[in-house]
Amino acid sequence: MKTLSNARVSELFESYFGTAPVGTVKAPGRVNLIGEHTDYNGGFVLPAAINYHTYIAFALRGDRQLRLVAYNFDNESVVVDLDAVQVHDTNASWSNYVRGVVQEMRKQGFKLAGGDLYIAGDLHSGAGLSSSASLEMALIRALTSLSQEQIEPTQAALMGQAAENNFVGCNCGIMDQLISARGQEHAALLIDCQDLSTRAVPVPADWEILIVHSGVKRGLVDSEYNQRRQQCEQAAAFFGQPSLRGVELAQLLAAEAELDELSFRRARHVLTENQRTLDAAKALAEGNLASLVKVMVESHASMRDDFNITVPAIDTLVNILAVAGEGKAGARMTGGGFGGCVVAVAPAAVIPRLAAAVEAHYQDQTGCIPTLIRAKASAGAFA
Ligand code: GLA
């Protein structure tokens, strides 16, 4: 996909609306290095914001309406009345995120101001790189700029999550919005999803992040996702805890015979993944490649065997990367699962070998077409 810039989106605004915008904002997508399905269990995640964004150019109107245009949807336009009760439109896609964000912001006392907004993104949508969270964060930045209201990055992230949970209908955790809001250049963020504290973990200067889109369309994501979340909550309830964060691995292992098999495996993924995420943050900080590779391999196996969220083509892709990396590349599926992307972390010198192996073998072995995305850890929308 063609990359965009503030200047380019400003031009697009001008050619659509006939006047120049007063400002342009952008919010990044993300890649999660490790810590999958742990966020809504009060656990740890280690994502990085990436150098692909949703951009919004905007200008004030004198009224209480938002007029929004989406470049990636053939300039489809919608009008949102800031003072109306927002109604979910089942036939709409991107505009429900707008309605959800407006509803949450109004509910939380933001006055907001009418404006013309031109939205454009260079994130591969449907890839599991959080184009929706980046749309929410870009919107909140654009809307607060228009109305000159202040907002904290974590508050913005919570608002985006609330829009998805309460309006769009996805029971997602906080990771995607928080990293899109607070990401840092050259670093991943270790986030404790229990108290939302974050710690920047620099990516060693000579390492790179390679994302490979598997070409597998993410199917059944919402229903399977919400079901995994329920299963985790059931497992936590068995131990009388509000979330799995309150359960120790030893406690879980001791209760194996009493728990149903599925709850046990789901909880084992989450509890072992929390530890792997802490180990990965340490490995990244110390530049300990062997240790990072080990936990990424284990994370993928756990997602495949205990959490059951990988698909055969993705398993093949991870295997191709692991073989080509010869122990010098960590690779695992990233994101919610059931398709989407694989992430690899390796010294820059190893990356061409990984890319070549994917080009040579992936389509042959799976019939799916891969897309290689070289990603850089980037700044968040509010950083
Ligand atoms: C999706 C959700 C996140 C997180 C991941 C899985 O991206 O939006 O909150 O749960 O899946 O780690």
Short mmCIF file of C-alpha atoms and ligand atoms in Angstrom, two decimals:
data_model
loop_
_atom_site.label_atom_id
_atom_site.label_comp_id
_atom_site.label_asym_id
_atom_site.label_seq_id
_atom_site.Cartn_x
_atom_site.Cartn_y
_atom_site.Cartn_z
CA MET A 1 0.00 0.00 0.00
CA LYS A 2 1.21 3.51 -0.83
CA THR A 3 2.52 5.36 2.22
CA LEU A 4 0.90 8.64 3.15
CA SER A 5 2.07 11.75 5.02
CA ASN A 6 0.54 14.75 6.77
CA ALA A 7 1.26 16.85 3.67
CA ARG A 8 -0.39 14.37 1.30
CA VAL A 9 -3.52 14.09 3.45
CA SER A 10 -3.67 17.90 3.68
CA GLU A 11 -3.70 18.02 -0.14
CA LEU A 12 -6.41 15.38 -0.28
CA PHE A 13 -8.49 17.46 2.16
CA GLU A 14 -8.03 20.54 0.03
CA SER A 15 -9.00 18.86 -3.20
CA TYR A 16 -12.12 17.41 -1.58
CA PHE A 17 -13.34 20.39 0.47
CA GLY A 18 -11.89 23.20 -1.65
CA THR A 19 -10.10 24.92 1.26
CA ALA A 20 -6.98 24.13 3.25
CA PRO A 21 -7.32 22.26 6.58
CA VAL A 22 -6.30 23.95 9.84
CA GLY A 23 -4.42 20.90 11.05
CA THR A 24 -3.47 17.26 10.46
CA VAL A 25 -2.96 14.51 13.03
CA LYS A 26 -1.89 10.91 12.75
CA ALA A 27 -2.09 7.82 14.96
CA PRO A 28 -0.09 4.62 14.40
CA GLY A 29 -1.12 1.00 14.13
CA ARG A 30 0.76 -1.54 16.20
CA VAL A 31 2.50 -4.86 16.20
CA ASN A 32 2.50 -6.92 19.35
CA LEU A 33 5.89 -8.55 19.93
CA ILE A 34 4.50 -10.85 22.64
CA GLY A 35 1.73 -11.06 25.25
CA GLU A 36 -1.34 -12.25 23.35
CA HIS A 37 -4.82 -12.34 24.86
CA THR A 38 -3.31 -11.26 28.15
CA ASP A 39 -4.54 -7.65 28.17
CA TYR A 40 -8.16 -8.39 29.12
CA ASN A 41 -6.83 -10.78 31.77
CA GLY A 42 -5.02 -7.99 33.60
CA GLY A 43 -1.69 -9.29 32.29
CA PHE A 44 1.39 -8.03 30.42
CA VAL A 45 1.82 -7.09 26.76
CA LEU A 46 4.83 -5.88 24.76
CA PRO A 47 3.63 -4.06 21.62
CA ALA A 48 5.31 -1.41 19.47
CA ALA A 49 3.57 1.35 17.53
CA ILE A 50 4.56 1.13 13.85
CA ASN A 51 5.32 3.56 11.03
CA TYR A 52 1.92 3.08 9.36
CA HIS A 53 -0.88 5.40 10.38
CA THR A 54 -4.38 6.74 10.13
CA TYR A 55 -4.18 10.45 9.22
CA ILE A 56 -6.90 13.05 9.66
CA ALA A 57 -6.84 16.54 8.17
CA PHE A 58 -9.50 18.81 9.65
CA ALA A 59 -11.09 22.28 9.68
CA LEU A 60 -13.71 23.93 11.88
CA ARG A 61 -17.30 24.35 10.75
CA GLY A 62 -19.56 26.88 12.40
CA ASP A 63 -22.19 24.29 13.38
CA ARG A 64 -22.54 21.11 15.48
CA GLN A 65 -21.92 18.61 12.70
CA LEU A 66 -18.99 16.47 11.68
CA ARG A 67 -18.66 15.84 7.98
CA LEU A 68 -16.23 12.95 7.49
CA VAL A 69 -14.76 11.52 4.31
CA ALA A 70 -12.82 8.23 4.05
CA TYR A 71 -10.11 8.03 1.38
CA ASN A 72 -9.73 4.25 1.81
CA PHE A 73 -13.45 3.73 1.13
CA ASP A 74 -13.67 5.60 -2.20
CA ASN A 75 -14.30 8.92 -0.47
CA GLU A 76 -17.43 7.60 1.22
CA SER A 77 -18.80 10.41 3.39
CA VAL A 78 -20.99 10.55 6.48
CA VAL A 79 -22.46 13.32 8.60
CA VAL A 80 -22.58 12.94 12.38
CA ASP A 81 -24.64 15.28 14.54
CA LEU A 82 -22.67 15.92 17.73
CA ASP A 83 -25.79 16.45 19.85
CA ALA A 84 -27.82 13.46 18.62
CA VAL A 85 -28.00 10.06 20.30
CA GLN A 86 -25.67 7.96 18.12
CA VAL A 87 -27.18 4.90 16.45
CA HIS A 88 -25.15 1.87 15.38
CA ASP A 89 -25.51 1.28 11.64
CA THR A 90 -25.13 -2.43 10.91
CA ASN A 91 -24.45 -1.74 7.23
CA ALA A 92 -21.64 0.70 7.98
CA SER A 93 -17.99 -0.12 8.66
CA TRP A 94 -15.56 2.68 9.59
CA SER A 95 -18.22 5.23 10.52
CA ASN A 96 -19.42 3.18 13.52
CA TYR A 97 -16.03 3.84 15.14
CA VAL A 98 -16.69 7.55 14.65
CA ARG A 99 -20.18 7.34 16.15
CA GLY A 100 -18.85 5.24 19.04
CA VAL A 101 -16.06 7.70 19.82
CA VAL A 102 -18.42 10.69 19.63
CA GLN A 103 -20.91 8.95 21.91
CA GLU A 104 -18.23 8.14 24.52
CA MET A 105 -16.70 11.62 24.40
CA ARG A 106 -20.06 13.31 24.82
CA LYS A 107 -20.95 10.91 27.65
CA GLN A 108 -17.73 11.88 29.41
CA GLY A 109 -18.46 15.59 29.22
CA PHE A 110 -16.51 16.69 26.14
CA LYS A 111 -18.32 19.48 24.35
CA LEU A 112 -16.69 18.93 20.93
CA ALA A 113 -17.06 21.23 17.92
CA GLY A 114 -18.32 20.74 14.38
CA GLY A 115 -15.74 20.10 11.68
CA ASP A 116 -14.86 18.75 8.25
CA LEU A 117 -12.54 15.74 8.52
CA TYR A 118 -10.66 13.90 5.79
CA ILE A 119 -9.50 10.45 6.94
CA ALA A 120 -6.83 8.40 5.14
CA GLY A 121 -4.68 5.49 6.24
CA ASP A 122 -1.71 3.49 5.00
CA LEU A 123 -2.25 0.60 7.40
CA HIS A 124 -3.16 -2.70 5.81
CA SER A 125 -6.74 -3.05 7.07
CA GLY A 126 -7.92 -6.49 8.12
CA ALA A 127 -4.30 -7.47 8.79
CA GLY A 128 -4.64 -7.29 12.56
CA LEU A 129 -2.39 -4.23 12.84
CA SER A 130 -5.04 -2.22 14.69
CA SER A 131 -6.25 0.12 12.00
CA SER A 132 -9.42 0.59 14.08
CA ALA A 133 -7.56 1.64 17.25
CA SER A 134 -5.47 4.03 15.17
CA LEU A 135 -8.66 5.51 13.68
CA GLU A 136 -10.06 6.02 17.19
CA MET A 137 -6.88 7.69 18.49
CA ALA A 138 -6.54 9.93 15.42
CA LEU A 139 -10.20 10.93 15.78
CA ILE A 140 -9.86 11.79 19.45
CA ARG A 141 -6.81 13.91 18.68
CA ALA A 142 -8.53 15.66 15.79
CA LEU A 143 -11.75 16.27 17.74
CA THR A 144 -9.96 17.64 20.82
CA SER A 145 -7.86 19.90 18.57
CA LEU A 146 -11.02 21.26 16.95
CA SER A 147 -12.73 21.94 20.28
CA GLN A 148 -9.49 22.91 22.08
CA GLU A 149 -10.23 20.49 24.90
CA GLN A 150 -7.46 18.64 26.78
CA ILE A 151 -7.19 14.89 27.07
CA GLU A 152 -4.61 12.55 28.64
CA PRO A 153 -3.27 9.76 26.39
CA THR A 154 -4.45 6.99 28.70
CA GLN A 155 -7.89 8.57 28.96
CA ALA A 156 -8.01 8.70 25.16
CA ALA A 157 -7.10 5.00 24.99
CA LEU A 158 -9.80 4.07 27.49
CA MET A 159 -12.31 6.11 25.51
CA GLY A 160 -11.44 4.28 22.29
CA GLN A 161 -11.75 0.93 24.04
CA ALA A 162 -15.13 1.97 25.51
CA ALA A 163 -16.32 2.94 22.00
CA GLU A 164 -15.46 -0.59 20.78
CA ASN A 165 -16.90 -2.36 23.83
CA ASN A 166 -20.10 -0.33 24.19
CA PHE A 167 -20.88 0.71 20.64
CA VAL A 168 -19.05 -1.31 17.98
CA GLY A 169 -19.57 -4.62 19.80
CA CYS A 170 -16.01 -5.93 20.17
CA ASN A 171 -15.03 -6.85 23.71
CA CYS A 172 -11.35 -5.94 23.13
CA GLY A 173 -8.78 -5.18 25.80
CA ILE A 174 -6.74 -1.98 26.16
CA MET A 175 -3.51 -2.89 24.34
CA ASP A 176 -4.21 -1.55 20.85
CA GLN A 177 -5.52 1.85 21.90
CA LEU A 178 -2.87 2.35 24.57
CA ILE A 179 0.07 1.60 22.27
CA SER A 180 -1.42 3.73 19.47
CA ALA A 181 -1.72 6.61 21.97
CA ARG A 182 1.53 6.19 23.89
CA GLY A 183 4.00 4.32 21.65
CA GLN A 184 7.61 5.51 21.55
CA GLU A 185 10.12 5.73 18.75
CA HIS A 186 12.72 2.91 18.68
CA ALA A 187 11.03 1.12 21.59
CA ALA A 188 8.38 -1.41 22.50
CA LEU A 189 6.20 -0.68 25.56
CA LEU A 190 5.86 -3.18 28.36
CA ILE A 191 2.32 -2.52 29.58
CA ASP A 192 0.91 -3.86 32.82
CA CYS A 193 -2.77 -4.07 31.86
CA GLN A 194 -3.77 -4.31 35.52
CA ASP A 195 -2.81 -0.72 36.36
CA LEU A 196 -2.01 0.55 32.82
CA SER A 197 1.55 1.49 33.77
CA THR A 198 4.02 1.41 30.88
CA ARG A 199 7.78 1.04 30.52
CA ALA A 200 9.65 1.74 27.27
CA VAL A 201 11.93 -1.12 26.25
CA PRO A 202 14.31 0.03 23.49
CA VAL A 203 14.70 -2.25 20.48
CA PRO A 204 18.47 -2.81 20.01
CA ALA A 205 19.73 -0.46 17.27
CA ASP A 206 20.88 -3.27 14.98
CA TRP A 207 17.66 -5.32 15.25
CA GLU A 208 14.64 -5.02 13.00
CA ILE A 209 10.99 -5.93 13.06
CA LEU A 210 9.58 -7.74 10.05
CA ILE A 211 5.82 -8.22 9.79
CA VAL A 212 4.47 -10.75 7.31
CA HIS A 213 0.81 -10.63 6.44
CA SER A 214 -0.23 -14.24 5.87
CA GLY A 215 -2.85 -13.34 3.30
CA VAL A 216 -5.36 -15.30 5.39
CA LYS A 217 -8.46 -13.20 5.88
CA ARG A 218 -9.27 -13.04 9.57
CA GLY A 219 -12.56 -14.91 9.88
CA LEU A 220 -14.82 -15.40 12.93
CA VAL A 221 -12.61 -12.99 14.83
CA ASP A 222 -15.22 -11.30 16.98
CA SER A 223 -17.14 -14.41 18.00
CA GLU A 224 -14.02 -16.49 18.69
CA TYR A 225 -12.38 -13.56 20.47
CA ASN A 226 -15.34 -12.91 22.73
CA GLN A 227 -15.57 -16.64 23.46
CA ARG A 228 -11.88 -16.83 24.50
CA ARG A 229 -12.46 -13.91 26.80
CA GLN A 230 -15.43 -15.64 28.41
CA GLN A 231 -13.47 -18.85 28.89
CA CYS A 232 -10.68 -16.94 30.65
CA GLU A 233 -13.20 -15.19 32.89
CA GLN A 234 -14.72 -18.55 33.80
CA ALA A 235 -11.30 -19.91 34.71
CA ALA A 236 -10.63 -16.86 36.90
CA ALA A 237 -14.05 -17.26 38.56
CA PHE A 238 -13.17 -20.86 39.44
CA PHE A 239 -10.40 -19.42 41.62
CA GLY A 240 -12.68 -16.70 42.99
CA GLN A 241 -10.67 -14.01 41.17
CA PRO A 242 -11.93 -11.11 39.03
CA SER A 243 -9.20 -11.85 36.46
CA LEU A 244 -6.47 -14.42 35.81
CA ARG A 245 -3.92 -11.92 37.08
CA GLY A 246 -4.91 -13.01 40.57
CA VAL A 247 -4.05 -16.68 39.86
CA GLU A 248 -0.55 -18.19 40.18
CA LEU A 249 0.65 -20.76 37.65
CA ALA A 250 1.40 -23.25 40.45
CA GLN A 251 -2.17 -22.84 41.73
CA LEU A 252 -3.55 -23.53 38.26
CA LEU A 253 -1.36 -26.60 37.74
CA ALA A 254 -2.43 -27.98 41.11
CA ALA A 255 -6.10 -27.60 40.14
CA GLU A 256 -5.82 -29.36 36.77
CA ALA A 257 -7.95 -32.35 37.78
CA GLU A 258 -10.80 -30.18 39.05
CA LEU A 259 -10.96 -27.78 36.09
CA ASP A 260 -12.52 -28.65 32.75
CA GLU A 261 -9.84 -29.22 30.14
CA LEU A 262 -10.60 -26.16 28.02
CA SER A 263 -10.56 -23.67 30.90
CA PHE A 264 -7.32 -25.21 32.09
CA ARG A 265 -5.60 -24.83 28.73
CA ARG A 266 -6.88 -21.28 28.17
CA ALA A 267 -5.65 -20.21 31.60
CA ARG A 268 -2.32 -21.99 31.13
CA HIS A 269 -1.72 -19.99 27.96
CA VAL A 270 -2.45 -16.70 29.71
CA LEU A 271 -0.35 -17.37 32.82
CA THR A 272 2.67 -18.72 30.93
CA GLU A 273 2.35 -15.91 28.35
CA ASN A 274 2.55 -13.30 31.12
CA GLN A 275 5.87 -14.74 32.25
CA ARG A 276 7.16 -15.00 28.67
CA THR A 277 6.26 -11.33 28.12
CA LEU A 278 8.29 -10.26 31.15
CA ASP A 279 11.15 -12.49 29.95
CA ALA A 280 10.94 -10.99 26.45
CA ALA A 281 11.10 -7.43 27.82
CA LYS A 282 14.24 -8.37 29.74
CA ALA A 283 15.75 -10.09 26.68
CA LEU A 284 15.02 -7.07 24.48
CA ALA A 285 16.49 -4.65 27.03
CA GLU A 286 19.65 -6.77 27.31
CA GLY A 287 19.93 -7.54 23.60
CA ASN A 288 19.72 -11.24 24.49
CA LEU A 289 18.62 -12.71 21.17
CA ALA A 290 18.66 -16.37 22.18
CA SER A 291 16.31 -15.71 25.07
CA LEU A 292 13.93 -13.64 22.91
CA VAL A 293 13.85 -16.35 20.22
CA LYS A 294 13.03 -18.99 22.85
CA VAL A 295 10.04 -17.16 24.34
CA MET A 296 8.64 -16.21 20.92
CA VAL A 297 8.77 -19.86 19.82
CA GLU A 298 7.06 -20.94 23.05
CA SER A 299 4.45 -18.19 22.71
CA HIS A 300 3.47 -19.39 19.25
CA ALA A 301 3.19 -23.00 20.42
CA SER A 302 1.02 -21.91 23.34
CA MET A 303 -1.30 -19.91 21.05
CA ARG A 304 -1.53 -22.93 18.75
CA ASP A 305 -1.95 -25.73 21.30
CA ASP A 306 -3.51 -24.16 24.41
CA PHE A 307 -5.38 -21.14 23.12
CA ASN A 308 -6.22 -22.56 19.66
CA ILE A 309 -6.10 -19.25 17.78
CA THR A 310 -3.63 -19.99 14.99
CA VAL A 311 -4.47 -21.43 11.56
CA PRO A 312 -2.39 -23.91 9.49
CA ALA A 313 -1.05 -21.31 7.02
CA ILE A 314 0.17 -19.14 9.91
CA ASP A 315 1.86 -22.13 11.57
CA THR A 316 3.61 -22.85 8.25
CA LEU A 317 4.73 -19.23 7.95
CA VAL A 318 6.19 -19.20 11.47
CA ASN A 319 8.00 -22.42 10.70
CA ILE A 320 9.50 -21.02 7.46
CA LEU A 321 10.80 -18.00 9.39
CA ALA A 322 12.19 -20.14 12.20
CA VAL A 323 14.05 -22.43 9.79
CA ALA A 324 15.47 -19.49 7.81
CA GLY A 325 16.46 -17.70 11.00
CA GLU A 326 18.63 -20.62 12.19
CA GLY A 327 18.05 -19.61 15.81
CA LYS A 328 18.68 -15.92 15.16
CA ALA A 329 15.07 -14.82 14.55
CA GLY A 330 12.11 -14.84 16.90
CA ALA A 331 8.83 -15.40 15.06
CA ARG A 332 5.24 -15.83 16.18
CA MET A 333 1.71 -14.97 15.18
CA THR A 334 0.74 -11.50 16.39
CA GLY A 335 -2.67 -10.05 17.25
CA GLY A 336 -6.05 -11.56 17.97
CA GLY A 337 -5.55 -14.65 15.79
CA PHE A 338 -7.40 -16.68 13.11
CA GLY A 339 -5.28 -15.20 10.31
CA GLY A 340 -3.58 -11.84 9.99
CA CYS A 341 0.13 -11.34 10.58
CA VAL A 342 3.25 -12.96 11.89
CA VAL A 343 5.95 -10.85 13.54
CA ALA A 344 9.67 -11.60 13.39
CA VAL A 345 12.41 -9.86 15.36
CA ALA A 346 16.02 -10.38 14.27
CA PRO A 347 19.33 -8.62 13.70
CA ALA A 348 19.08 -6.47 10.55
CA ALA A 349 21.57 -8.73 8.78
CA VAL A 350 19.24 -11.73 9.14
CA ILE A 351 16.10 -10.00 7.79
CA PRO A 352 16.86 -10.43 4.03
CA ARG A 353 17.23 -14.18 4.59
CA LEU A 354 13.83 -14.31 6.28
CA ALA A 355 12.19 -12.31 3.51
CA ALA A 356 13.74 -14.51 0.83
CA ALA A 357 12.54 -17.70 2.53
CA VAL A 358 8.97 -16.38 2.76
CA GLU A 359 9.04 -15.39 -0.94
CA ALA A 360 10.47 -18.77 -1.92
CA HIS A 361 8.32 -21.15 0.11
CA TYR A 362 5.17 -19.68 1.63
CA GLN A 363 2.90 -19.49 -1.40
CA ASP A 364 4.10 -22.90 -2.61
CA GLN A 365 3.30 -24.53 0.71
CA THR A 366 -0.01 -22.82 1.48
CA GLY A 367 -1.43 -21.25 -1.67
CA CYS A 368 -1.64 -17.93 0.21
CA ILE A 369 0.06 -14.74 -0.92
CA PRO A 370 2.31 -13.06 1.68
CA THR A 371 2.94 -9.33 2.11
CA LEU A 372 6.22 -8.29 3.71
CA ILE A 373 6.09 -5.18 5.88
CA ARG A 374 9.34 -3.70 7.27
CA ALA A 375 8.25 -1.93 10.44
CA LYS A 376 9.95 0.61 12.71
CA ALA A 377 8.92 1.19 16.32
CA SER A 378 7.33 4.63 16.17
CA ALA A 379 5.81 7.40 18.30
CA GLY A 380 2.19 7.20 19.47
CA ALA A 381 -0.52 9.73 18.60
CA PHE A 382 -0.11 11.59 21.92
CA ALA A 383 3.61 10.91 22.51
C1 GLA B 1 -6.96 -7.75 19.69
C2 GLA B 1 -7.55 -6.92 20.82
C3 GLA B 1 -6.52 -6.65 21.91
C4 GLA B 1 -5.83 -7.95 22.36
C5 GLA B 1 -5.37 -8.77 21.16
C6 GLA B 1 -4.87 -10.12 21.54
O1 GLA B 1 -5.98 -7.01 19.02
O2 GLA B 1 -8.05 -5.70 20.32
O3 GLA B 1 -7.12 -5.99 22.99
O4 GLA B 1 -6.66 -8.69 23.20
O5 GLA B 1 -6.39 -8.95 20.20
O6 GLA B 1 -3.70 -10.03 22.28
#
